[in-house]
Tab-separated table of C-alpha atoms in Angstrom:
chain	number	residue	atom	x	y	z
A	854	UNK	CA	5.831	11.384	-24.549
A	855	UNK	CA	9.067	9.434	-24.132
A	856	UNK	CA	9.482	5.681	-23.721
A	857	UNK	CA	9.841	5.827	-19.930
A	858	UNK	CA	6.562	7.670	-19.457
A	859	UNK	CA	4.686	5.578	-22.010
A	860	UNK	CA	5.834	2.260	-20.529
A	861	UNK	CA	5.172	3.453	-16.968
A	862	UNK	CA	1.638	4.513	-17.848
A	863	UNK	CA	0.933	1.223	-19.599
A	864	UNK	CA	2.294	-0.741	-16.635
A	865	UNK	CA	0.286	1.127	-14.004
A	866	UNK	CA	-2.968	1.128	-15.940
A	867	UNK	CA	-2.698	-2.614	-16.596
A	868	UNK	CA	-1.715	-3.459	-13.007
A	869	UNK	CA	-4.383	-1.458	-11.186
A	870	UNK	CA	-7.202	-2.339	-13.592
A	871	UNK	CA	-6.625	-6.084	-13.503
A	872	UNK	CA	-9.147	-8.194	-11.572
A	873	UNK	CA	-9.557	-8.514	-8.645
A	874	UNK	CA	-7.478	-5.413	-7.821
A	875	UNK	CA	-9.727	-3.195	-9.980
A	876	UNK	CA	-12.777	-4.170	-7.930
A	877	UNK	CA	-10.925	-3.382	-4.723
A	878	UNK	CA	-9.920	0.067	-6.049
A	879	UNK	CA	-13.539	0.779	-7.003
A	880	UNK	CA	-15.005	-0.523	-3.740
A	881	UNK	CA	-12.637	1.591	-1.644
A	882	UNK	CA	-13.571	4.774	-3.513
A	883	UNK	CA	-10.146	5.329	-5.036
A	884	UNK	CA	-9.849	7.086	-8.403
A	885	UNK	CA	-9.604	4.627	-11.270
A	886	UNK	CA	-6.102	4.554	-12.714
A	887	UNK	CA	-6.173	5.875	-16.284
A	888	UNK	CA	-3.491	7.406	-18.468
A	889	UNK	CA	-5.259	10.766	-18.201
A	890	UNK	CA	-5.383	10.625	-14.404
A	891	UNK	CA	-1.703	9.732	-14.149
A	892	UNK	CA	-0.568	12.429	-16.571
A	893	UNK	CA	-2.642	15.107	-14.846
A	894	UNK	CA	-1.663	14.163	-11.289
A	895	UNK	CA	2.057	13.400	-11.206
A	896	UNK	CA	5.394	14.848	-12.290
A	897	UNK	CA	6.774	12.403	-14.836
A	898	UNK	CA	10.054	14.179	-15.425
A	899	UNK	CA	10.708	13.968	-11.708
A	900	UNK	CA	9.797	10.271	-11.724
A	901	UNK	CA	12.107	9.545	-14.628
A	902	UNK	CA	15.008	11.392	-13.021
A	903	UNK	CA	14.501	9.581	-9.715
A	904	UNK	CA	14.347	6.196	-11.439
A	905	UNK	CA	17.638	6.860	-13.195
A	906	UNK	CA	19.240	8.128	-9.970
A	907	UNK	CA	18.199	5.008	-8.010
A	908	UNK	CA	19.415	2.672	-10.731
A	909	UNK	CA	22.798	4.388	-10.948
A	910	UNK	CA	23.306	4.728	-7.192
A	911	UNK	CA	22.703	1.032	-6.466
A	912	UNK	CA	24.257	-0.343	-9.648
A	913	UNK	CA	27.082	-2.024	-7.712
A	914	UNK	CA	24.779	-3.758	-5.209
A	915	UNK	CA	24.646	-7.533	-5.062
A	916	UNK	CA	22.020	-8.843	-7.522
A	917	UNK	CA	21.615	-5.351	-9.010
A	918	UNK	CA	21.110	-6.932	-12.439
A	919	UNK	CA	17.849	-8.481	-11.184
A	920	UNK	CA	16.368	-5.238	-9.918
A	921	UNK	CA	13.748	-3.214	-11.792
A	922	UNK	CA	13.206	0.358	-10.590
A	923	UNK	CA	10.189	2.395	-11.607
A	924	UNK	CA	6.968	3.997	-10.457
A	925	UNK	CA	4.899	2.537	-7.639
A	926	UNK	CA	1.426	3.786	-6.732
A	927	UNK	CA	0.506	3.794	-3.051
A	928	UNK	CA	-3.166	4.248	-2.107
A	929	UNK	CA	-4.366	6.548	0.651
A	930	UNK	CA	-4.181	4.450	3.803
A	931	UNK	CA	-7.590	5.693	5.017
A	932	UNK	CA	-9.132	3.888	2.040
A	933	UNK	CA	-6.762	0.978	1.508
A	934	UNK	CA	-4.136	0.397	4.160
A	935	UNK	CA	-1.396	-1.720	2.628
A	936	UNK	CA	0.396	-1.917	5.978
A	937	UNK	CA	-2.201	-4.430	7.109
A	938	UNK	CA	-3.325	-7.860	5.857
A	939	UNK	CA	-4.712	-7.663	2.335
A	940	UNK	CA	-8.418	-8.284	1.670
A	941	UNK	CA	-9.243	-11.967	1.613
A	942	UNK	CA	-10.806	-11.740	-1.840
A	943	UNK	CA	-7.290	-11.104	-3.168
A	944	UNK	CA	-5.277	-13.731	-1.339
A	945	UNK	CA	-5.520	-16.503	1.162
A	946	UNK	CA	-5.652	-15.064	4.700
A	947	UNK	CA	-2.384	-13.229	5.287
A	948	UNK	CA	0.020	-14.165	8.044
A	949	UNK	CA	0.445	-11.064	10.200
A	950	UNK	CA	2.485	-11.087	13.405
A	951	UNK	CA	0.261	-9.615	16.112
A	952	UNK	CA	3.240	-7.833	17.659
A	953	UNK	CA	3.550	-5.532	14.644
A	954	UNK	CA	2.594	-1.899	15.298
A	955	UNK	CA	0.538	0.263	12.938
A	956	UNK	CA	3.612	0.938	10.825
A	957	UNK	CA	5.171	3.947	9.130
A	958	UNK	CA	2.913	5.736	6.631
A	959	UNK	CA	3.590	8.168	3.833
A	960	UNK	CA	2.670	11.778	4.597
A	961	UNK	CA	-0.816	12.726	3.487
A	962	UNK	CA	-0.673	13.603	-0.186
A	963	UNK	CA	-3.825	12.637	-2.041
A	964	UNK	CA	-5.769	9.485	-2.770
A	965	UNK	CA	-2.821	8.036	-4.688
A	966	UNK	CA	0.843	8.834	-4.185
A	967	UNK	CA	3.651	8.086	-6.592
A	968	UNK	CA	6.922	6.692	-5.308
A	969	UNK	CA	9.938	5.585	-7.309
A	970	UNK	CA	11.216	2.289	-5.953
A	971	UNK	CA	11.698	-1.368	-6.776
A	972	UNK	CA	8.725	-2.570	-8.823
A	973	UNK	CA	9.808	-6.063	-9.867
A	974	UNK	CA	10.272	-9.394	-8.131
A	975	UNK	CA	13.537	-8.604	-6.354
A	976	UNK	CA	15.252	-5.722	-4.629
A	977	UNK	CA	19.022	-5.412	-4.231
A	978	UNK	CA	20.845	-7.317	-1.523
A	979	UNK	CA	22.574	-4.838	0.785
A	980	UNK	CA	23.052	-6.892	3.924
A	981	UNK	CA	21.022	-7.232	7.075
A	982	UNK	CA	18.660	-4.759	8.699
A	983	UNK	CA	21.530	-3.728	10.979
A	984	UNK	CA	23.872	-3.284	7.998
A	985	UNK	CA	21.407	-1.032	6.215
A	986	UNK	CA	20.704	1.072	9.305
A	987	UNK	CA	24.434	1.546	9.949
A	988	UNK	CA	25.309	2.537	6.375
A	989	UNK	CA	25.835	6.111	5.214
A	990	UNK	CA	25.313	5.337	1.515
A	991	UNK	CA	21.552	5.548	1.035
A	992	UNK	CA	20.966	9.199	0.156
A	993	UNK	CA	19.732	9.641	-3.421
A	994	UNK	CA	18.583	12.941	-4.884
A	995	UNK	CA	18.593	14.500	-1.420
A	996	UNK	CA	16.399	11.805	0.167
A	997	UNK	CA	17.368	9.001	2.514
A	998	UNK	CA	15.991	6.046	0.596
A	999	UNK	CA	15.729	3.985	3.796
A	1000	UNK	CA	12.936	6.224	5.105
A	1001	UNK	CA	10.411	4.575	2.800
A	1002	UNK	CA	11.647	1.001	3.079
A	1003	UNK	CA	8.359	0.260	4.785
A	1004	UNK	CA	5.548	-2.217	5.065
A	1005	UNK	CA	3.149	0.209	3.364
A	1006	UNK	CA	5.214	0.452	0.175
A	1007	UNK	CA	5.848	-3.281	0.020
A	1008	UNK	CA	2.132	-3.993	0.465
A	1009	UNK	CA	1.353	-1.636	-2.428
A	1010	UNK	CA	3.989	-3.406	-4.506
A	1011	UNK	CA	2.333	-6.761	-3.828
A	1012	UNK	CA	-0.942	-5.370	-5.193
A	1013	UNK	CA	0.693	-3.683	-8.177
A	1014	UNK	CA	2.598	-6.853	-9.130
A	1015	UNK	CA	-0.631	-8.859	-9.146
A	1016	UNK	CA	-0.254	-12.461	-10.272
A	1017	UNK	CA	3.540	-12.459	-9.859
A	1018	UNK	CA	4.139	-10.815	-6.469
A	1019	UNK	CA	7.575	-9.915	-5.171
A	1020	UNK	CA	9.446	-12.234	-2.802
A	1021	UNK	CA	7.332	-15.175	-3.922
A	1022	UNK	CA	8.412	-18.784	-3.671
A	1023	UNK	CA	7.411	-19.399	-7.299
A	1024	UNK	CA	9.697	-16.705	-8.681
A	1025	UNK	CA	13.049	-17.899	-9.996
A	1026	UNK	CA	14.352	-17.535	-6.453
A	1027	UNK	CA	12.614	-16.958	-3.137
A	1028	UNK	CA	13.473	-13.766	-1.254
A	1029	UNK	CA	12.146	-11.575	1.523
A	1030	UNK	CA	12.175	-7.787	1.761
A	1031	UNK	CA	13.490	-6.081	4.887
A	1032	UNK	CA	11.832	-2.888	6.156
A	1033	UNK	CA	14.582	-0.687	7.653
A	1034	UNK	CA	12.145	2.226	7.567
A	1035	UNK	CA	10.316	0.519	10.450
A	1036	UNK	CA	11.632	0.360	14.004
A	1037	UNK	CA	12.641	-2.923	15.604
A	1038	UNK	CA	9.889	-4.757	17.473
A	1039	UNK	CA	11.044	-6.673	20.546
A	1040	UNK	CA	14.541	-6.476	19.053
A	1041	UNK	CA	13.424	-8.046	15.781
A	1042	UNK	CA	13.238	-6.635	12.240
A	1043	UNK	CA	10.148	-6.520	10.055
A	1044	UNK	CA	10.089	-8.134	6.630
A	1045	UNK	CA	7.620	-9.275	4.002
A	1046	UNK	CA	7.434	-12.313	1.744
A	1047	UNK	CA	4.912	-14.447	-0.138
A	1048	UNK	CA	5.113	-18.091	0.828
A	1049	UNK	CA	2.717	-21.040	0.494
A	1050	UNK	CA	0.058	-18.851	-1.089
A	1051	UNK	CA	0.028	-16.297	1.696
A	1052	UNK	CA	1.414	-12.802	2.103
A	1053	UNK	CA	3.483	-12.852	5.278
A	1054	UNK	CA	4.452	-9.878	7.418
A	1055	UNK	CA	7.072	-11.276	9.746
A	1056	UNK	CA	9.657	-10.527	12.412
A	1057	UNK	CA	13.178	-11.934	12.367
A	1058	UNK	CA	16.771	-11.439	13.398
A	1059	UNK	CA	18.086	-7.951	12.502
A	1060	UNK	CA	21.562	-9.316	11.739
A	1061	UNK	CA	20.377	-11.808	9.104
A	1062	UNK	CA	22.130	-10.677	5.926
A	1063	UNK	CA	21.808	-13.722	3.675
A	1064	UNK	CA	21.342	-13.349	-0.083
A	1065	UNK	CA	17.579	-13.829	0.225
A	1066	UNK	CA	17.347	-10.655	2.324
A	1067	UNK	CA	16.543	-7.735	0.020
A	1068	UNK	CA	15.599	-4.082	0.386
A	1069	UNK	CA	13.625	-1.619	-1.743
A	1070	UNK	CA	15.213	1.870	-1.834
A	1071	UNK	CA	12.565	4.499	-2.528
A	1072	UNK	CA	12.257	8.179	-3.403
A	1073	UNK	CA	9.002	10.054	-2.779
A	1074	UNK	CA	8.079	12.017	-5.917
């Protein structure tokens, strides 16, 4: 077992077995995350290759030195839908714009799915929603990494990051993550952030490309 696999296993087991997330996993009937489960279920060579490919492809992006790529677990939406407000036992009541549709979901693929994406506090800065949509430089390993820049993956990342969520005002800098994998709603772009103790799924201007606007390129393993 190489260092990438060992560190990824340790990270996922610790993240998904920490309270109160562990209780949520159990209550929703999801398999408990163990090293044995992860090794038996997923392709780790594929995950390692995809992580390297993402890191290299976006190495020249603004704030690339802040970005950590790795493995993200996404639960089956029929058991735990991370596109929606998170359970209140985990956070203060989320702020969720009522205009938001159901949201893009991963294809059915088991009770947990493994995605390689941003797993730390910050994604790269690659401009506004409109800039990202218009670009032709997002294909990595044969996949358009914008396809999974979605609310579902970001919600899973919030859970996996636990006590230090992404795009949080108490991180070294506050950011928000754009979701170019989602369609515009009333001409506005979806994004997610954690502000004043609440997870916030918001709508905003699609041409807002300030440094706080980040994205999370992703490859489905």
